[in-house]
C-alpha atoms as an extended CHARMM CRD file, in Angstrom:
* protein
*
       226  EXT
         1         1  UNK       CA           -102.5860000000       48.1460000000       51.0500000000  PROA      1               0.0000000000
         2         2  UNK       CA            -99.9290000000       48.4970000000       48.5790000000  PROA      2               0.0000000000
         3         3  UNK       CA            -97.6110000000       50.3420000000       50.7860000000  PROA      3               0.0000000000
         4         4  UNK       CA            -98.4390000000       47.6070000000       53.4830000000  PROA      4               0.0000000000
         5         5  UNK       CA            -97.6400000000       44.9370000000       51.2210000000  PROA      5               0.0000000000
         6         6  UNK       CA            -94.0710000000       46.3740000000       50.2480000000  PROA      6               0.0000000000
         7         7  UNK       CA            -93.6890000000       47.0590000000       53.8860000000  PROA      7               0.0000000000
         8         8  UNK       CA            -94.2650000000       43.0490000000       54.6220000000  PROA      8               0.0000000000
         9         9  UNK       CA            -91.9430000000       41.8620000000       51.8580000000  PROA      9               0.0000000000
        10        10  UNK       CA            -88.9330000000       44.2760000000       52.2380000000  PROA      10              0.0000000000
        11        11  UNK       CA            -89.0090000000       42.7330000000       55.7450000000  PROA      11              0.0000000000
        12        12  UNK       CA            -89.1850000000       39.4110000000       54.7500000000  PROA      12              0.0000000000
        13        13  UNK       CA            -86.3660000000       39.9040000000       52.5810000000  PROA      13              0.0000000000
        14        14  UNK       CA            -84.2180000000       41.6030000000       55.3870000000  PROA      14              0.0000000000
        15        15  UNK       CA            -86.0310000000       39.0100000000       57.9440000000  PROA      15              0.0000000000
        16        16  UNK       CA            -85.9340000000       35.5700000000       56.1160000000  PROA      16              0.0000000000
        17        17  UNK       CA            -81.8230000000       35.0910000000       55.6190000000  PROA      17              0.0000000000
        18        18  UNK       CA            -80.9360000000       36.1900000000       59.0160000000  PROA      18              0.0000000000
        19        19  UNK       CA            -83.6610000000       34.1900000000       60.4310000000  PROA      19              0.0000000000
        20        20  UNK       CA            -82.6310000000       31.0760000000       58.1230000000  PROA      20              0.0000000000
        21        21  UNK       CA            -78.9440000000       31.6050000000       59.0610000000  PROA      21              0.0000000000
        22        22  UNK       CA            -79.2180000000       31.8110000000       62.1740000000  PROA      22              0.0000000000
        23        23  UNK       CA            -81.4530000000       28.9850000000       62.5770000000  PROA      23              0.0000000000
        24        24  UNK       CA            -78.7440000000       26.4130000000       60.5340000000  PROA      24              0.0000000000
        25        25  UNK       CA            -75.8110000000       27.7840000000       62.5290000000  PROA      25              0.0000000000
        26        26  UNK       CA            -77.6790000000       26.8220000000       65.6990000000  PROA      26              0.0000000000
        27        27  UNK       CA            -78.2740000000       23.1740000000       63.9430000000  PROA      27              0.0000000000
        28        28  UNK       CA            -75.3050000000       22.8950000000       63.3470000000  PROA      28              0.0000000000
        29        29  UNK       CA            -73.3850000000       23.8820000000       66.6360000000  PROA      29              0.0000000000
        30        30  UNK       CA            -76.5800000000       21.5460000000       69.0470000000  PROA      30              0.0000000000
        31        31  UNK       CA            -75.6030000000       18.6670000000       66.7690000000  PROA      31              0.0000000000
        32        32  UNK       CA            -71.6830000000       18.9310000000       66.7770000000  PROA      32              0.0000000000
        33        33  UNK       CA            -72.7960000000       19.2660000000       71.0370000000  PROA      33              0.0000000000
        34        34  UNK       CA            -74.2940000000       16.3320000000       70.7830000000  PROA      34              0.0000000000
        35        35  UNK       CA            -71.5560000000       14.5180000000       69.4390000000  PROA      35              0.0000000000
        36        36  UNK       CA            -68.8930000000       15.7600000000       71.5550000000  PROA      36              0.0000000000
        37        37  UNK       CA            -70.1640000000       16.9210000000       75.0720000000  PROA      37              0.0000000000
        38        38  UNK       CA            -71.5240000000       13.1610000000       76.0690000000  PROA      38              0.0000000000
        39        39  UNK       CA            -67.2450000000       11.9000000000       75.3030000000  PROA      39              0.0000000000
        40        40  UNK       CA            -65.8400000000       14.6410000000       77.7150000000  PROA      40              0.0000000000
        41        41  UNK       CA            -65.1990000000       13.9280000000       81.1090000000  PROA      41              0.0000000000
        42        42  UNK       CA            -67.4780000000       15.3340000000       83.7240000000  PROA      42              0.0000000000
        43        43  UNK       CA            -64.9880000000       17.9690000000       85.5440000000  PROA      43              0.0000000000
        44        44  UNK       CA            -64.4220000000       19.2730000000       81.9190000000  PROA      44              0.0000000000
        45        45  UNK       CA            -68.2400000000       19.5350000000       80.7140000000  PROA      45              0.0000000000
        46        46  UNK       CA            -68.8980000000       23.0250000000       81.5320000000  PROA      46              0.0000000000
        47        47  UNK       CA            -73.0300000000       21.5370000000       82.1360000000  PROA      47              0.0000000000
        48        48  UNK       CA            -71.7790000000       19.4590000000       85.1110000000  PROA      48              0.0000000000
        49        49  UNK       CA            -71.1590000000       23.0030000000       87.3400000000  PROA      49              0.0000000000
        50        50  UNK       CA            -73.2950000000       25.3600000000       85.4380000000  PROA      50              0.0000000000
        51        51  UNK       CA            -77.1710000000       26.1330000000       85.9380000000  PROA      51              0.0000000000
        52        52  UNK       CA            -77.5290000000       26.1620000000       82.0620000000  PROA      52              0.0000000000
        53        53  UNK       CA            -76.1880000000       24.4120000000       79.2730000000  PROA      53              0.0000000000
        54        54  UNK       CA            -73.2660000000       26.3580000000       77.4010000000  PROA      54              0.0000000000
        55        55  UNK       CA            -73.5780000000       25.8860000000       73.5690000000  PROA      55              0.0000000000
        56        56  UNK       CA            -70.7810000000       25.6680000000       71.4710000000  PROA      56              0.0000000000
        57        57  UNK       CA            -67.8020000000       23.7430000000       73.7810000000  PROA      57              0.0000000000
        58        58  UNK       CA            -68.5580000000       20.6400000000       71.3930000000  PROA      58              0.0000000000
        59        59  UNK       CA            -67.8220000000       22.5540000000       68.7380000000  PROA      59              0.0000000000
        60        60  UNK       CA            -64.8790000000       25.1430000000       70.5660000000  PROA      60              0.0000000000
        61        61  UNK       CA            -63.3670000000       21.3760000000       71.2150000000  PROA      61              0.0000000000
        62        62  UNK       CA            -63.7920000000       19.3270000000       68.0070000000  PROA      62              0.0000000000
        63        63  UNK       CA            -61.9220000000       22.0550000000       66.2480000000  PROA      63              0.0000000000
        64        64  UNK       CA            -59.0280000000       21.2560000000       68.9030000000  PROA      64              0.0000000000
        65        65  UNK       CA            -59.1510000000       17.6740000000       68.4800000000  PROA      65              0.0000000000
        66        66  UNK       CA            -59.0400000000       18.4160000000       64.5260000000  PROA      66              0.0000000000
        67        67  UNK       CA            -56.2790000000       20.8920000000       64.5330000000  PROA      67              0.0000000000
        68        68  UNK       CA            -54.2860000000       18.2120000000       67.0150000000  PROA      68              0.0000000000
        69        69  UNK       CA            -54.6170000000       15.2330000000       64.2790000000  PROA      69              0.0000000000
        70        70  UNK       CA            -53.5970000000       17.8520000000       61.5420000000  PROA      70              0.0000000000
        71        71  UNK       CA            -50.6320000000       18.3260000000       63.6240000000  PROA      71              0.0000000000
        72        72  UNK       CA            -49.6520000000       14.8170000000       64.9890000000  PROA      72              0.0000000000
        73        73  UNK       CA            -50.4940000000       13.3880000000       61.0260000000  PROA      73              0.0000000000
        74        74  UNK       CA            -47.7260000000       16.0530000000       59.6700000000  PROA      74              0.0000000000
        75        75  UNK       CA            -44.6970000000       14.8070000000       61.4170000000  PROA      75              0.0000000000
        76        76  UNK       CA            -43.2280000000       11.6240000000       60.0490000000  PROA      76              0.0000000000
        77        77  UNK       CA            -44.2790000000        9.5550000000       63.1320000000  PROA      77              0.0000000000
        78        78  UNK       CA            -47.8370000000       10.5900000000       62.1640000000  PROA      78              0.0000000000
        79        79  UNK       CA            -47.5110000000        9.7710000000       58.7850000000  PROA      79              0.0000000000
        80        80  UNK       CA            -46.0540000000        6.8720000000       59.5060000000  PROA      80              0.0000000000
        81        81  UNK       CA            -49.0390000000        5.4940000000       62.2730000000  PROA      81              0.0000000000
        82        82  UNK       CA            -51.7220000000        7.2280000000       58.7720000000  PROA      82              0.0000000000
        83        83  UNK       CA            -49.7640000000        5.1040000000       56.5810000000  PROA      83              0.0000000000
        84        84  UNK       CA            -50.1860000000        1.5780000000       58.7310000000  PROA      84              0.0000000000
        85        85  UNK       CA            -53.7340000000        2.3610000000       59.2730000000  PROA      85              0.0000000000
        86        86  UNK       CA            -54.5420000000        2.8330000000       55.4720000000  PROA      86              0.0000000000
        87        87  UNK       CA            -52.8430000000       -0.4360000000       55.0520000000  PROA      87              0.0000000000
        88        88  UNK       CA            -54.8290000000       -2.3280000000       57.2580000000  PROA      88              0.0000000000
        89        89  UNK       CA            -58.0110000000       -0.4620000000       56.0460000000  PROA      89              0.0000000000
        90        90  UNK       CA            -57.0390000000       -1.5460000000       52.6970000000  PROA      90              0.0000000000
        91        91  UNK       CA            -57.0660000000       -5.0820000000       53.1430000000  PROA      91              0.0000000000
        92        92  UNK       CA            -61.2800000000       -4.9450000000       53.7130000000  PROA      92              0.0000000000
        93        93  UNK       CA            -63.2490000000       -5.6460000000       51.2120000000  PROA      93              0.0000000000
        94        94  UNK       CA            -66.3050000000       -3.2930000000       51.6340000000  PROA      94              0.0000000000
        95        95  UNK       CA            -64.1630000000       -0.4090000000       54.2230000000  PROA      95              0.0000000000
        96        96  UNK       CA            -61.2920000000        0.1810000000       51.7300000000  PROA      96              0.0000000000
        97        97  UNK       CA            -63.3310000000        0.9670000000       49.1580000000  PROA      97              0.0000000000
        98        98  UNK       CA            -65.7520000000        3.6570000000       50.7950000000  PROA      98              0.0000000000
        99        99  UNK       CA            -62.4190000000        5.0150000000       52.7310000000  PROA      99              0.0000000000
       100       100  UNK       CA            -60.4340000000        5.4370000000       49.4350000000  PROA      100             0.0000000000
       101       101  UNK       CA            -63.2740000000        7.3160000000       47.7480000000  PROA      101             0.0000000000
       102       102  UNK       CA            -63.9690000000        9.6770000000       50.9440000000  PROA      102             0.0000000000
       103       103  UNK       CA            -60.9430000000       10.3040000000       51.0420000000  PROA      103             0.0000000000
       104       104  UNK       CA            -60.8780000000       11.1850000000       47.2060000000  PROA      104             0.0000000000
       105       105  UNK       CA            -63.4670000000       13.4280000000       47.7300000000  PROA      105             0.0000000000
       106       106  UNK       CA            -62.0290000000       15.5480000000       50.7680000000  PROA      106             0.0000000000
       107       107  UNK       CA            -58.7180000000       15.8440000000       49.5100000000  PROA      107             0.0000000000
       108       108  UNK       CA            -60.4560000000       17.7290000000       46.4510000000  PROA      108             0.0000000000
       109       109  UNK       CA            -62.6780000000       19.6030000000       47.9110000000  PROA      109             0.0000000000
       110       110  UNK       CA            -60.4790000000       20.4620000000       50.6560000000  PROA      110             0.0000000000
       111       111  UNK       CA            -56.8310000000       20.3200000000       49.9860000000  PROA      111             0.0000000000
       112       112  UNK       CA            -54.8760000000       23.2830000000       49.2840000000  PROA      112             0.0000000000
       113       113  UNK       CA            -53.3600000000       21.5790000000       46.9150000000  PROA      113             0.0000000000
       114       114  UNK       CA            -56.3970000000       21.4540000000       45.0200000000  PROA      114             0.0000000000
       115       115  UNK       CA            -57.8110000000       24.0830000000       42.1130000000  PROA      115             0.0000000000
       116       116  UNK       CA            -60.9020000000       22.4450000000       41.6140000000  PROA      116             0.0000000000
       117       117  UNK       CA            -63.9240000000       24.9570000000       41.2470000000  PROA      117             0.0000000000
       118       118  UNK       CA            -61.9480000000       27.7460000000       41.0720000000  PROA      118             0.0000000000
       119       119  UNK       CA            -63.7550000000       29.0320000000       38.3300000000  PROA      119             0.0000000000
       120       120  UNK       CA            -67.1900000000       29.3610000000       36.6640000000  PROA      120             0.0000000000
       121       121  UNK       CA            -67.9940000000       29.4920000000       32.6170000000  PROA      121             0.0000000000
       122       122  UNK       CA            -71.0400000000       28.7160000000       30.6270000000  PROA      122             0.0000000000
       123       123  UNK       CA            -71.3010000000       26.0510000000       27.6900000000  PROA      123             0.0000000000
       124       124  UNK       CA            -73.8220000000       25.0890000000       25.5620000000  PROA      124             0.0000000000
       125       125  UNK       CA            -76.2470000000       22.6800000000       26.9040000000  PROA      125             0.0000000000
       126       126  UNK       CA            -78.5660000000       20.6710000000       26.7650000000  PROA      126             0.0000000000
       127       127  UNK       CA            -78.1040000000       21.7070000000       22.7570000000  PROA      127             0.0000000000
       128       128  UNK       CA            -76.6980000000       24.0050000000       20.8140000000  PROA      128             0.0000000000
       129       129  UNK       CA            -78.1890000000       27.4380000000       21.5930000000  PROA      129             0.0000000000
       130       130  UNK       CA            -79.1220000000       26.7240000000       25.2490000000  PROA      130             0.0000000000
       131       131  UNK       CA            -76.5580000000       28.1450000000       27.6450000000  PROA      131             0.0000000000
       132       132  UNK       CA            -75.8710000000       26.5060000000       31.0000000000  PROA      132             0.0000000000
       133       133  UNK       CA            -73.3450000000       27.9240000000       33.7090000000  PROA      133             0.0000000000
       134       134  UNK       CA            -70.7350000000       25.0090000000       35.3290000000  PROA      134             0.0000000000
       135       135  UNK       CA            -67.7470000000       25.3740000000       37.5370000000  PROA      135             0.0000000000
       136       136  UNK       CA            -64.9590000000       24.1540000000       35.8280000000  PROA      136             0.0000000000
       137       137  UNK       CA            -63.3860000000       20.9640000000       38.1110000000  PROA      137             0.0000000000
       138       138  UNK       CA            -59.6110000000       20.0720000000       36.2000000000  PROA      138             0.0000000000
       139       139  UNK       CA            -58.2150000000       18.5240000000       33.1750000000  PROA      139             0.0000000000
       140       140  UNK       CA            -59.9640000000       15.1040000000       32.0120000000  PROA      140             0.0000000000
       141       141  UNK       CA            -57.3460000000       12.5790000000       33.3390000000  PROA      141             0.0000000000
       142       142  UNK       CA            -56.8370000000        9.1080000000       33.4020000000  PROA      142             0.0000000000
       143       143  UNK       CA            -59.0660000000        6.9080000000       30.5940000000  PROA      143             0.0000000000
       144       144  UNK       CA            -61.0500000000        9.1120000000       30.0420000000  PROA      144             0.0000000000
       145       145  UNK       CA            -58.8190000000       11.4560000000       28.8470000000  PROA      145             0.0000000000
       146       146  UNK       CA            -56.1830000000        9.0200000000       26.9030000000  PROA      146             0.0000000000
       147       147  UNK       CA            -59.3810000000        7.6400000000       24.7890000000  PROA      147             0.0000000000
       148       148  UNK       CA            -60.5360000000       11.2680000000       23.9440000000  PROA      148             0.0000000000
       149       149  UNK       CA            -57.0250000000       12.1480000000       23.2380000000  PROA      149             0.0000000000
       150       150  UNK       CA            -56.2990000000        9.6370000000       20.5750000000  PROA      150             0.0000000000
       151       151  UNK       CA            -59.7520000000       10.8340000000       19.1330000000  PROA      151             0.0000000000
       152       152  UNK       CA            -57.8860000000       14.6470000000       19.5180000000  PROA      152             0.0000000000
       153       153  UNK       CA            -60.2910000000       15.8220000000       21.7570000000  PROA      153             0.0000000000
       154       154  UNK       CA            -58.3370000000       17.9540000000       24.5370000000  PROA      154             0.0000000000
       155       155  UNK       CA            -61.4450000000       18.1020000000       27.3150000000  PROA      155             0.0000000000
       156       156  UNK       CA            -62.2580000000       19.8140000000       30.1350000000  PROA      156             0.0000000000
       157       157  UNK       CA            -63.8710000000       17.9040000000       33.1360000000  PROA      157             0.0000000000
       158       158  UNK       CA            -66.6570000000       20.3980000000       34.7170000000  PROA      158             0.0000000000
       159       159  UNK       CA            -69.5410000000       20.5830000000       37.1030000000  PROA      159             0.0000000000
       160       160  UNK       CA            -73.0400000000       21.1260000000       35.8190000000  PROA      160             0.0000000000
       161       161  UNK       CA            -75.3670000000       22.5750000000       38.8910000000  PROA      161             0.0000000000
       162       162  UNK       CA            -78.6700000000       21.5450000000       38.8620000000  PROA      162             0.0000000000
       163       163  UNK       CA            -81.3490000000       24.6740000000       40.2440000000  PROA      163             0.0000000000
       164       164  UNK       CA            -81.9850000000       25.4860000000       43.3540000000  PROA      164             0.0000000000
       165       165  UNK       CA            -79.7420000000       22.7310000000       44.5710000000  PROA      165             0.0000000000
       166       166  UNK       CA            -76.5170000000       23.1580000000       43.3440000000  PROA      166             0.0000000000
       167       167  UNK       CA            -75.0700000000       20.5390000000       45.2130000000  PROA      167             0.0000000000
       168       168  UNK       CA            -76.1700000000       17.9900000000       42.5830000000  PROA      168             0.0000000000
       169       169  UNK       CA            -75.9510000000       17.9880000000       39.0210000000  PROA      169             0.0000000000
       170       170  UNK       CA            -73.7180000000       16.3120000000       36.1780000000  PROA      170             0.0000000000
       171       171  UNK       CA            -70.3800000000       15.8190000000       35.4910000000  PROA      171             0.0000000000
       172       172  UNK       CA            -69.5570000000       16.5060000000       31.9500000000  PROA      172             0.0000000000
       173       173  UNK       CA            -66.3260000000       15.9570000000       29.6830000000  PROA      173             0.0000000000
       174       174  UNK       CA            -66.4970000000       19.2470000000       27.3360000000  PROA      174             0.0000000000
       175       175  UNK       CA            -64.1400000000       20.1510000000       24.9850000000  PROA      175             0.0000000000
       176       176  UNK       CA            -61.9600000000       23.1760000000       25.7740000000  PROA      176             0.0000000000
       177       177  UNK       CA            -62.3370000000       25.3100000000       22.9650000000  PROA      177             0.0000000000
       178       178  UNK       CA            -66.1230000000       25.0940000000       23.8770000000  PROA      178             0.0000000000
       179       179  UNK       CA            -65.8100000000       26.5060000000       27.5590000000  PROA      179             0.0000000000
       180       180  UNK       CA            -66.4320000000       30.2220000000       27.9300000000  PROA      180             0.0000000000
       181       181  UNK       CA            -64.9810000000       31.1360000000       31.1380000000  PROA      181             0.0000000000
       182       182  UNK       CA            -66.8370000000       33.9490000000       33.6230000000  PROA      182             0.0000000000
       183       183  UNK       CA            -65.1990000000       36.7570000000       35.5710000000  PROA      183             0.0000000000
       184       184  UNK       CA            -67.9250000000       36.2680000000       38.4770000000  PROA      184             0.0000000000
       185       185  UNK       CA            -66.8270000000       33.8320000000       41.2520000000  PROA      185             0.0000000000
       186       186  UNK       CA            -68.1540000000       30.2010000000       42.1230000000  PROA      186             0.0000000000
       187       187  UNK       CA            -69.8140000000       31.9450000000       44.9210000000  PROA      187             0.0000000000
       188       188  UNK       CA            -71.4080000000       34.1060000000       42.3670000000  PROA      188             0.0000000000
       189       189  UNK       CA            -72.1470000000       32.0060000000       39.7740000000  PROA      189             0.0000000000
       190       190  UNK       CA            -73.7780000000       29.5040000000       42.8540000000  PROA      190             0.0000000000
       191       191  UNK       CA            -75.9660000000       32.1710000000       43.8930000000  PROA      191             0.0000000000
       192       192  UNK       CA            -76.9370000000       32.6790000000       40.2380000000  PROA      192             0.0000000000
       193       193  UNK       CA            -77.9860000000       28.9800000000       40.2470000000  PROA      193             0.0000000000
       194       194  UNK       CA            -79.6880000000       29.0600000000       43.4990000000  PROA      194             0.0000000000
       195       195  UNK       CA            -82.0030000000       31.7290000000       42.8000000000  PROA      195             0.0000000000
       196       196  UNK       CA            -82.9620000000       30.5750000000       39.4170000000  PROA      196             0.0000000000
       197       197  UNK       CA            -80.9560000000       33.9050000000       37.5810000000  PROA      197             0.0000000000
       198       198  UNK       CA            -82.9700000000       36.5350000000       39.7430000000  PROA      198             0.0000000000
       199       199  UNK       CA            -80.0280000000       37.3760000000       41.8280000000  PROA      199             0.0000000000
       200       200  UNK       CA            -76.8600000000       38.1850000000       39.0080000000  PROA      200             0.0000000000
       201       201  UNK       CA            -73.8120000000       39.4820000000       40.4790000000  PROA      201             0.0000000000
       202       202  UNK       CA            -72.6710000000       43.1210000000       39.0780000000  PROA      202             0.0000000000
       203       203  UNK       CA            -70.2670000000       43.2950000000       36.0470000000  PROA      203             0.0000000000
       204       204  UNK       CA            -67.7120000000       45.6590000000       36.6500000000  PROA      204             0.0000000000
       205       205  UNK       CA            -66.5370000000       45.7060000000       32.7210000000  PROA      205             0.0000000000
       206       206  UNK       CA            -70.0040000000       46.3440000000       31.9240000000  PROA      206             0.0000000000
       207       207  UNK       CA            -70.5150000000       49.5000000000       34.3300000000  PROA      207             0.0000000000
       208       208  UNK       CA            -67.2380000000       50.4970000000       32.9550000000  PROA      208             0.0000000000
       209       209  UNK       CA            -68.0130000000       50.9060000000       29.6910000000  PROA      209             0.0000000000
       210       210  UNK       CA            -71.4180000000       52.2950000000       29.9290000000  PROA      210             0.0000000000
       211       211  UNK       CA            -69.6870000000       54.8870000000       32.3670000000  PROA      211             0.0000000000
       212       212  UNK       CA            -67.6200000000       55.5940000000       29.6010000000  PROA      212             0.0000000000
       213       213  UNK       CA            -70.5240000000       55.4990000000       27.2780000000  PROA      213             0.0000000000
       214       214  UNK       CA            -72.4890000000       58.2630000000       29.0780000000  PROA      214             0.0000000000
       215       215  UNK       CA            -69.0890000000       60.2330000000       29.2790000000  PROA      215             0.0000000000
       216       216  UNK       CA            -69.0090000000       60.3350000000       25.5450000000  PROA      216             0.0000000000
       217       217  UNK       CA            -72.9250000000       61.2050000000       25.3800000000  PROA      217             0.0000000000
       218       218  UNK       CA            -72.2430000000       64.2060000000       27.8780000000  PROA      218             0.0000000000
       219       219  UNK       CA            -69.3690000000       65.4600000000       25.7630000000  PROA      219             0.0000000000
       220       220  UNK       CA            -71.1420000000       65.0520000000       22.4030000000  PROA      220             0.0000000000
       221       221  UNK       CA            -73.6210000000       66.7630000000       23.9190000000  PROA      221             0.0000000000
       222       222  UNK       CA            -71.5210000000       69.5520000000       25.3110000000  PROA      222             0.0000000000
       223       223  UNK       CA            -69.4160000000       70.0480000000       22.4660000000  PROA      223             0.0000000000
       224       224  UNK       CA            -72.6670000000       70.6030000000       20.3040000000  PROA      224             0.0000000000
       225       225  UNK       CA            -74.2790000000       73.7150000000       22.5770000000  PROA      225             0.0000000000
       226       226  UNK       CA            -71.1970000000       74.8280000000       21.8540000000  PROA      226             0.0000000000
């Protein structure tokens, strides 16, 4: 029974993320489909002339459509036609203001320009001795920044991950001298979060120097038979 019962979960664990992955990728490409496929003409929907329905053109064609506004918005009659309709959007009360903070939001998370979560570090939190990993965001700017300034506090705006969702959780204002940053990536550190610390990422330093360590054993060991 014992053997059976390792048998069962070293399957699960080989079983469970390919199953789960593969179920969210197929989510994700019927409902892109669904979006898509009903706004393309008939003698271009691949369903009209097939026996079966072929997944993934709604999703083969919204990338199209995106890279074709990425390229049409970075000539100057693009940005020109961007800039007009920003204007207009800006002069709604209730649109302008949910526009102007998507927009924040994807230009941060998605810009190149951007080095938000680029890295991960612990501080200490919720008190002092408690240890809590974030992903650091950018420089406190703005108010916030000028008021903690004058009270010579230099701060560090980060990301506090809440477990197993990391997608929510706090935004805190730490001081710099207080953030410890990690060698382990966001993706790392995320996976940390996610699995409540039973899945930590391998420290290369560490193996390092207790490779080194057991060198030194071996040749204390050596030179002594001798």
């Amino acid at each position: 029974m014992t053997r059976l019962r390792n048998y069962f979960l070293t399957g699960l664990v080989v079983a469970g993320p390919l199953g789960i992955t593969a179920y969210l990728s197929w989510s994700i490409v019927q409902w892109v489909d669904g979006w898509v496929k009903p706004l393309l003409p008939h003698y271009y929907n691949p369903d009209t002339y097939l026996p079966f329905p072929m997944p993934g053109i709604g999703l083969i064609v919204a990338f199209i459509g995106l890279v074709f506004i990425g390229f049409l918005t970075a000539n100057i009659a693009g940005r020109t036609l961007l800039s007009y309709g920003e204007l207009l959007l800006g002069r709604m009360p209730v649109v302008r203001n949910l526009y102007s903070g998507l927009k924040q939001i994807f230009e941060t998370v998605l810009a190149e320009r951007s080095n938000s979560f680029k890295k991960a570090a612990i501080i200490e939190y919720p008190r002092p001795g408690l240890w809590a990993i974030v992903f650091i965001a950018t420089d406190a700017r703005g108010e916030v920044a000028h008021k903690l300034n004058d009270q010579g506090h230099e701060v560090t705006a980060v990301f506090l991950p809440t477990t197993p969702n990391p997608t929510s959780g706090f935004l805190l204002f730490v001081p710099k001298q207080e953030v410890i940053e990690l060698d382990m990536t966001v993706e790392e550190a995320a996976k940390l979060v996610i699995s409540a610390g039973l899945v930590s990422p391998e420290y290369a330093k560490l193996a390092v120097l207790e490779g080194e360590a057991l060198d030194d054993g071996q040749k204390a060991a050596g030179g002594g038979k001798r």
